[in-house]
mmCIF file of N, CA and C in Angstrom:
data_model
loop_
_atom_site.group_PDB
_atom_site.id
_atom_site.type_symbol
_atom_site.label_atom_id
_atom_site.label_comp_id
_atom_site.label_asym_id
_atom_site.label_seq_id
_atom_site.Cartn_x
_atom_site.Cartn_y
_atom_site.Cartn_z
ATOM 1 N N UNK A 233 0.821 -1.189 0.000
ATOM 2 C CA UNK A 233 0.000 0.000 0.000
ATOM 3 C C UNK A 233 0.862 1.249 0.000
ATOM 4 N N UNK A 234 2.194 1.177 0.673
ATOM 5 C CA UNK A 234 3.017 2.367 0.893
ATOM 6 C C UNK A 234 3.313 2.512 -0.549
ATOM 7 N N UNK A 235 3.720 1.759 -1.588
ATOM 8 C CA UNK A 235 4.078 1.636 -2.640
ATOM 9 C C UNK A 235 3.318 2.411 -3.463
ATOM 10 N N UNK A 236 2.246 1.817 -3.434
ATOM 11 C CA UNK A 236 1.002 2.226 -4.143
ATOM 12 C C UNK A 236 1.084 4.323 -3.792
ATOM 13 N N UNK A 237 1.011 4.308 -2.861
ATOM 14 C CA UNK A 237 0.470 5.721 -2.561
ATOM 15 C C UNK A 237 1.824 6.717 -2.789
ATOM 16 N N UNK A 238 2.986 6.493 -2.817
ATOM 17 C CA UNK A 238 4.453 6.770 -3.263
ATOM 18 C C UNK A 238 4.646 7.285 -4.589
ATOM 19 N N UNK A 239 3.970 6.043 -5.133
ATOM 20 C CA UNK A 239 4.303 5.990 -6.866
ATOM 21 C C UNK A 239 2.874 6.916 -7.615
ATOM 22 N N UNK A 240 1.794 7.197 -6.732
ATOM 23 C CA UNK A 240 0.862 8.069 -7.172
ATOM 24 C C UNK A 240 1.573 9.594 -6.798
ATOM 25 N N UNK A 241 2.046 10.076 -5.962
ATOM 26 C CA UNK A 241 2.236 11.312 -5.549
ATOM 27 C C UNK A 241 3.661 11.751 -6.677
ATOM 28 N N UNK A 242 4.071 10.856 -7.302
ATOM 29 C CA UNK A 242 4.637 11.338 -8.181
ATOM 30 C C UNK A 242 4.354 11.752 -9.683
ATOM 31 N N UNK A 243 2.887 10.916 -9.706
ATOM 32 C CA UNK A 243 2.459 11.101 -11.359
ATOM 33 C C UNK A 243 1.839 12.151 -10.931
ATOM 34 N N UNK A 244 1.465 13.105 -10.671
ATOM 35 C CA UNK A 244 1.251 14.130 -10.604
ATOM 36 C C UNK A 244 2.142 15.374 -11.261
ATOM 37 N N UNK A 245 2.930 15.441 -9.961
ATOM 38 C CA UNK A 245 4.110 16.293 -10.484
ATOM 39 C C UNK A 245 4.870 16.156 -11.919
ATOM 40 N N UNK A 246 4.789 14.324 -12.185
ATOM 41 C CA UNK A 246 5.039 14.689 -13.867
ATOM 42 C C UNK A 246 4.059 15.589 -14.585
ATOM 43 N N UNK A 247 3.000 15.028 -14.032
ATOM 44 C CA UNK A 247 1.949 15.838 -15.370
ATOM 45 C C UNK A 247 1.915 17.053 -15.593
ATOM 46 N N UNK A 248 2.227 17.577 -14.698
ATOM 47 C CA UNK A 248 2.437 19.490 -13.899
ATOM 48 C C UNK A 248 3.219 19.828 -14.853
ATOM 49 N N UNK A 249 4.434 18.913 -14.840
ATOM 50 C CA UNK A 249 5.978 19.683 -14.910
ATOM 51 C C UNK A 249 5.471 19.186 -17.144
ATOM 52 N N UNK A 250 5.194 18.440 -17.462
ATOM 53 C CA UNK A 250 4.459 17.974 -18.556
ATOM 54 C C UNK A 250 3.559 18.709 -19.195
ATOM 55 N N UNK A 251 2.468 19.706 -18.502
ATOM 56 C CA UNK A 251 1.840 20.510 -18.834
ATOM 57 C C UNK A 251 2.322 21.666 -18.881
ATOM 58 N N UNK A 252 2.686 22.091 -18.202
ATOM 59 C CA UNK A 252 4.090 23.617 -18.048
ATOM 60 C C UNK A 252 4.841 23.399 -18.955
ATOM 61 N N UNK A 253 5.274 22.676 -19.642
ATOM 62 C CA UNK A 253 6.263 22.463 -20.931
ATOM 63 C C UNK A 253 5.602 22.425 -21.904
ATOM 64 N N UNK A 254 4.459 21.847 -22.107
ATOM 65 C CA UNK A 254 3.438 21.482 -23.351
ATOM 66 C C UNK A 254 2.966 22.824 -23.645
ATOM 67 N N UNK A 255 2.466 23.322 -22.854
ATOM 68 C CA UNK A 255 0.993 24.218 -23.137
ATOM 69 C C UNK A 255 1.812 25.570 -23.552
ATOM 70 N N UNK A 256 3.233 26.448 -22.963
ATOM 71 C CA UNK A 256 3.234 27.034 -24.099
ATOM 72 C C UNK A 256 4.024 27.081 -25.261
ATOM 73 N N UNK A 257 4.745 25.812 -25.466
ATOM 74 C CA UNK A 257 5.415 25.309 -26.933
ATOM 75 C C UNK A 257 3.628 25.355 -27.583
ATOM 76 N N UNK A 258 2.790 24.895 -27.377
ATOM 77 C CA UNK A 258 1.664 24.989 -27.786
ATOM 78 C C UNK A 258 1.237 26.335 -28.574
ATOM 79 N N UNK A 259 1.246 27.561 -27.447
ATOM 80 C CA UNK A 259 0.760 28.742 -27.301
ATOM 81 C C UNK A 259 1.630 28.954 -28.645
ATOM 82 N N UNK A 260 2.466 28.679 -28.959
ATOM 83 C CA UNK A 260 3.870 29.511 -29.914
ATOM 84 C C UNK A 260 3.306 29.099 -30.648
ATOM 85 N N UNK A 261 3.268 27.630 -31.170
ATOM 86 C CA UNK A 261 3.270 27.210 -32.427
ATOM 87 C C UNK A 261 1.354 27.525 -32.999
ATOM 88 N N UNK A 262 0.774 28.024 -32.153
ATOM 89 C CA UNK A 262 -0.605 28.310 -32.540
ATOM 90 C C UNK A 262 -0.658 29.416 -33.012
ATOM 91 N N UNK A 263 0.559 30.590 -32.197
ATOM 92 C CA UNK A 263 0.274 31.965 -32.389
ATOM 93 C C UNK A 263 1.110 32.508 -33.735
ATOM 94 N N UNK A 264 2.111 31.335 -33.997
ATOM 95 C CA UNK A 264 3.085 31.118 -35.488
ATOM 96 C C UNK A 264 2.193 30.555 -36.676
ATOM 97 N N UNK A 265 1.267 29.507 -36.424
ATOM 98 C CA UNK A 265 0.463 29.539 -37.233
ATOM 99 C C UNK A 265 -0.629 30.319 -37.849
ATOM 100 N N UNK A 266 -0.708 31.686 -36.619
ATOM 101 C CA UNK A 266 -1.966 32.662 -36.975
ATOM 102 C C UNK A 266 -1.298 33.527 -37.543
ATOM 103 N N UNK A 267 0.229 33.832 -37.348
ATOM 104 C CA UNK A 267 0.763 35.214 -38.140
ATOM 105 C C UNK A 267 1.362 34.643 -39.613
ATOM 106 N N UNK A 268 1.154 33.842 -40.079
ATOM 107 C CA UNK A 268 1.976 32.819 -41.369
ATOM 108 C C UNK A 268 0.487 32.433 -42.165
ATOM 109 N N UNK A 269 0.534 32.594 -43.512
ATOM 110 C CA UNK A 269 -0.123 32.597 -44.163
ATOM 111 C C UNK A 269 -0.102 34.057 -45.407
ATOM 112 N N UNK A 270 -1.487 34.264 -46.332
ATOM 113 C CA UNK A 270 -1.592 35.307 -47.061
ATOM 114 C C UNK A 270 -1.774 36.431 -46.124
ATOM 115 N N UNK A 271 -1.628 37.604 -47.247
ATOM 116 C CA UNK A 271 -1.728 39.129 -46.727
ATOM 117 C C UNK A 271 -2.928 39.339 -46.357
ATOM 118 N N UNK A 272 -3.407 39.765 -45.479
ATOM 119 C CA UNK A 272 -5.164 39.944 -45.197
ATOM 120 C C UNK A 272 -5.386 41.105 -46.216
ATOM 121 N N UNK A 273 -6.477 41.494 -46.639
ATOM 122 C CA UNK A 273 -7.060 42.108 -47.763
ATOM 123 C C UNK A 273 -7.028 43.559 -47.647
ATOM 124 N N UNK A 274 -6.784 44.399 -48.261
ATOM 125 C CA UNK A 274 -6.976 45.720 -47.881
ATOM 126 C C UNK A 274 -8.079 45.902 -47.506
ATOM 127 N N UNK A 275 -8.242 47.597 -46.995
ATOM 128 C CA UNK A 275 -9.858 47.553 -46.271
ATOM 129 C C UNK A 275 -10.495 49.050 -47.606
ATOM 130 N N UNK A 276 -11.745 48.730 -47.506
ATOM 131 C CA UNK A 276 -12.559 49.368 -48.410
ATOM 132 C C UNK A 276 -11.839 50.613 -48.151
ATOM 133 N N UNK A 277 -11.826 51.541 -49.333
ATOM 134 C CA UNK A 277 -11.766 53.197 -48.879
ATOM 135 C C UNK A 277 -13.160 53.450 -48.405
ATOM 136 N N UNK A 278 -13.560 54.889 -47.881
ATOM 137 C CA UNK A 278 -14.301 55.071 -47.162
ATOM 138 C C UNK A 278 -15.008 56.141 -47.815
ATOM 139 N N UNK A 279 -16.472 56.189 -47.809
ATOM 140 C CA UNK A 279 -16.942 57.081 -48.864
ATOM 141 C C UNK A 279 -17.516 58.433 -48.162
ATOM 142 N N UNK A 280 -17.305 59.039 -48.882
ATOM 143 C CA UNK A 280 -17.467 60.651 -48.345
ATOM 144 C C UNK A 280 -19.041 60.707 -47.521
ATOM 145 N N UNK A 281 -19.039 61.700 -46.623
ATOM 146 C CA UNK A 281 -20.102 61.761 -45.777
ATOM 147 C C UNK A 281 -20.839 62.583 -46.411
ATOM 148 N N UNK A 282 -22.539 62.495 -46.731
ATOM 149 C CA UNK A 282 -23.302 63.510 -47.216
ATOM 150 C C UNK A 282 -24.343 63.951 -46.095
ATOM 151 N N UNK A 283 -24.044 65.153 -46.022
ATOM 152 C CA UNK A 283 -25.110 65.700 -45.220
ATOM 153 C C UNK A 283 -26.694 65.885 -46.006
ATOM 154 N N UNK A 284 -27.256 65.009 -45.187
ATOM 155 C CA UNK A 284 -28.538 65.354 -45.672
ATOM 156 C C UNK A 284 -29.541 65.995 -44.350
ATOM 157 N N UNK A 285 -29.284 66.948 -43.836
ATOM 158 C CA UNK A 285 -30.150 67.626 -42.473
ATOM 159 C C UNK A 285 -28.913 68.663 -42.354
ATOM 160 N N UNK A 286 -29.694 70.014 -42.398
ATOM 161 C CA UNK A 286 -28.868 71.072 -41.802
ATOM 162 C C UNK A 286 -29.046 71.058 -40.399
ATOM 163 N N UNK A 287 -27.872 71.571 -39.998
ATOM 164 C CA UNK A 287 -28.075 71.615 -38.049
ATOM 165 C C UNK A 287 -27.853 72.705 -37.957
ATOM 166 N N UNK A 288 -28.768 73.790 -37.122
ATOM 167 C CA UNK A 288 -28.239 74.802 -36.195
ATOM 168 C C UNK A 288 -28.501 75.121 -35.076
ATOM 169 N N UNK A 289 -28.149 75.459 -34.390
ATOM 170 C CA UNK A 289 -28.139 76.262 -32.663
ATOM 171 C C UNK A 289 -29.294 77.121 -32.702
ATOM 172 N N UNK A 290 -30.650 76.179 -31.950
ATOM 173 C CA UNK A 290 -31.719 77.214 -31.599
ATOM 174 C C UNK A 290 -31.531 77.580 -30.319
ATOM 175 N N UNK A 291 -31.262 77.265 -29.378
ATOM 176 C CA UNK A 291 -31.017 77.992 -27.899
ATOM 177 C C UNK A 291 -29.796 78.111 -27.097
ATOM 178 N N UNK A 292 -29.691 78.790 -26.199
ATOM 179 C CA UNK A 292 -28.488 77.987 -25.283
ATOM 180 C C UNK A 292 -29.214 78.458 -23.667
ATOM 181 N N UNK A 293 -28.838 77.804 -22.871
ATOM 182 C CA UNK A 293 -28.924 77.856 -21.588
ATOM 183 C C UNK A 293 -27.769 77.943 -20.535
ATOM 184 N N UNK A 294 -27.278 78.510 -19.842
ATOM 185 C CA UNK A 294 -26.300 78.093 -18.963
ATOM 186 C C UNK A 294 -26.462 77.992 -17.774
ATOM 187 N N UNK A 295 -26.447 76.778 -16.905
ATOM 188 C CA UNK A 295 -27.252 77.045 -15.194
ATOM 189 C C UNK A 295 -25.838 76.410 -14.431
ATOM 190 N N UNK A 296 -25.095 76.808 -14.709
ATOM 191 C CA UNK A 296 -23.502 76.293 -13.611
ATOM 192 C C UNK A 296 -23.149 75.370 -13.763
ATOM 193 N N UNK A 297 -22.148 74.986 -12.821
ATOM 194 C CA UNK A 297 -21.174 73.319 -13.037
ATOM 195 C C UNK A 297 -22.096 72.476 -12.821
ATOM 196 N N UNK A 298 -21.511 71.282 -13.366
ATOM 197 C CA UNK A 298 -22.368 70.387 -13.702
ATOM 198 C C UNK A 298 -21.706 68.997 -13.066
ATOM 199 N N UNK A 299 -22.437 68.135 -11.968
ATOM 200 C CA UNK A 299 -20.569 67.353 -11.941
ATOM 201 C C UNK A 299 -21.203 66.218 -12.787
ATOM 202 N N UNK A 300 -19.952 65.482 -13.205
ATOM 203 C CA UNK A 300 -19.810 64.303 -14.205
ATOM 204 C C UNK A 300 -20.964 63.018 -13.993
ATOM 205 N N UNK A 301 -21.354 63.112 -12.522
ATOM 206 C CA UNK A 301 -21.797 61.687 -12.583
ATOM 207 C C UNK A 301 -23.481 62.115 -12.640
ATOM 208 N N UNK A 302 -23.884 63.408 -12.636
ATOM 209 C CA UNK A 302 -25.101 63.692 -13.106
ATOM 210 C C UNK A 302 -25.506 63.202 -14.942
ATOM 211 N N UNK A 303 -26.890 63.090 -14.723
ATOM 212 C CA UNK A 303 -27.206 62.645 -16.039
ATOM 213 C C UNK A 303 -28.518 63.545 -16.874
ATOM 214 N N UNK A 304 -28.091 63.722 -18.023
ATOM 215 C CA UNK A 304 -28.968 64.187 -18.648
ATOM 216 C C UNK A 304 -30.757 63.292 -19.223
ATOM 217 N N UNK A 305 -31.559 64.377 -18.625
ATOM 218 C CA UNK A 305 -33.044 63.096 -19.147
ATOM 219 C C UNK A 305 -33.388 63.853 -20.484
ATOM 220 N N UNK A 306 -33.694 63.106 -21.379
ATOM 221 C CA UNK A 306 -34.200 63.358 -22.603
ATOM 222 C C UNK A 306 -35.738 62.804 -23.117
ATOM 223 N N UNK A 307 -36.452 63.561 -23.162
ATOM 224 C CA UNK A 307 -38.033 63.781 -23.580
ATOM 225 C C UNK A 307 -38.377 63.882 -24.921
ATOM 226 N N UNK A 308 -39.071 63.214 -25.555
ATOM 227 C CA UNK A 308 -39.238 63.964 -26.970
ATOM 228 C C UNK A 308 -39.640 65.358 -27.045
ATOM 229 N N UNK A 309 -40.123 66.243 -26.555
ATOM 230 C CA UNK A 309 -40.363 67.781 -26.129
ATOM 231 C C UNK A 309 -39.138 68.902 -25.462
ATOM 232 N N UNK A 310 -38.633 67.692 -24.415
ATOM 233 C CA UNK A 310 -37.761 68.233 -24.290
ATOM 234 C C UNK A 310 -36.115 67.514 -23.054
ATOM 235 N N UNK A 311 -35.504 68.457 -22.800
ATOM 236 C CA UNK A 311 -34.179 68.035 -21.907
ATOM 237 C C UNK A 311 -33.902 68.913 -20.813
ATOM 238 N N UNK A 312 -33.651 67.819 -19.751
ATOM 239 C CA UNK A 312 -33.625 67.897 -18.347
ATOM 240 C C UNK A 312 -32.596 67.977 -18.252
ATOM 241 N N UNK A 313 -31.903 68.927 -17.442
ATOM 242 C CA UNK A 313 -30.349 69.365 -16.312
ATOM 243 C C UNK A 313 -30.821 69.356 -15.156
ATOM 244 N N UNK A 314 -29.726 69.688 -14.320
ATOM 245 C CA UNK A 314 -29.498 70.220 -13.176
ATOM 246 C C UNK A 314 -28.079 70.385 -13.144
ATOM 247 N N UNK A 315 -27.883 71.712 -12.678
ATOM 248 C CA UNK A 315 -26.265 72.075 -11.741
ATOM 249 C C UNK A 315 -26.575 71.259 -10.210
ATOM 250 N N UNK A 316 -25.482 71.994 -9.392
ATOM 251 C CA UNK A 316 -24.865 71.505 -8.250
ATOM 252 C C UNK A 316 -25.916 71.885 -7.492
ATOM 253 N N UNK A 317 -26.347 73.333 -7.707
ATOM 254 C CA UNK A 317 -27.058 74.048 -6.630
ATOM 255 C C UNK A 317 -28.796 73.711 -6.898
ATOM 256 N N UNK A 318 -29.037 72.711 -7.823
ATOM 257 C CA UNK A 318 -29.985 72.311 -7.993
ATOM 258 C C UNK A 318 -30.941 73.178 -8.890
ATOM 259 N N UNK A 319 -30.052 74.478 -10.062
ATOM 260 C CA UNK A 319 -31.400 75.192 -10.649
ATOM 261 C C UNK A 319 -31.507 74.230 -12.088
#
């Protein structure tokens, strides 16, 4: 039985020391096989932007600092602020 339980506590540590050697000769030869091959394809040119909607500035408002973690509510009618001081 001493035998038995001796000769198990060592297949372990092979497999360890077996897997630690395997896995990244592995990693290489996977990451050598992904950079080897053809040229990947060029990428489309990109086609000019057409504006179709004029935009302009109907209002402005200014009601003070604003801190970052406040959020803006949006209504179809209309948009909600608040500053610090709550106007």
């Amino acid at each position: 039985m001493n035998a038995v339980r001796q000769s198990s506590r060592f297949v372990a540590p092979r497999f360890v020391r077996l897997v630690r050697l395997a896995l990244p000769l592995l990693l290489v030869a996977g990451l050598g096989a992904c950079a080897s091959g053809s040229k990947p394809p060029e990428p489309m040119p990109l086609t000019p932007v057409v504006n179709i909607l004029t935009v302009k500035q109907a209002w402005t408002q200014n009601i003070g600092a604003v801190p970052a973690w406040f959020q803006t509510a949006t209504l179809p009618d209309a948009v909600v602020v608040a500053s610090a001081d709550g106007q």
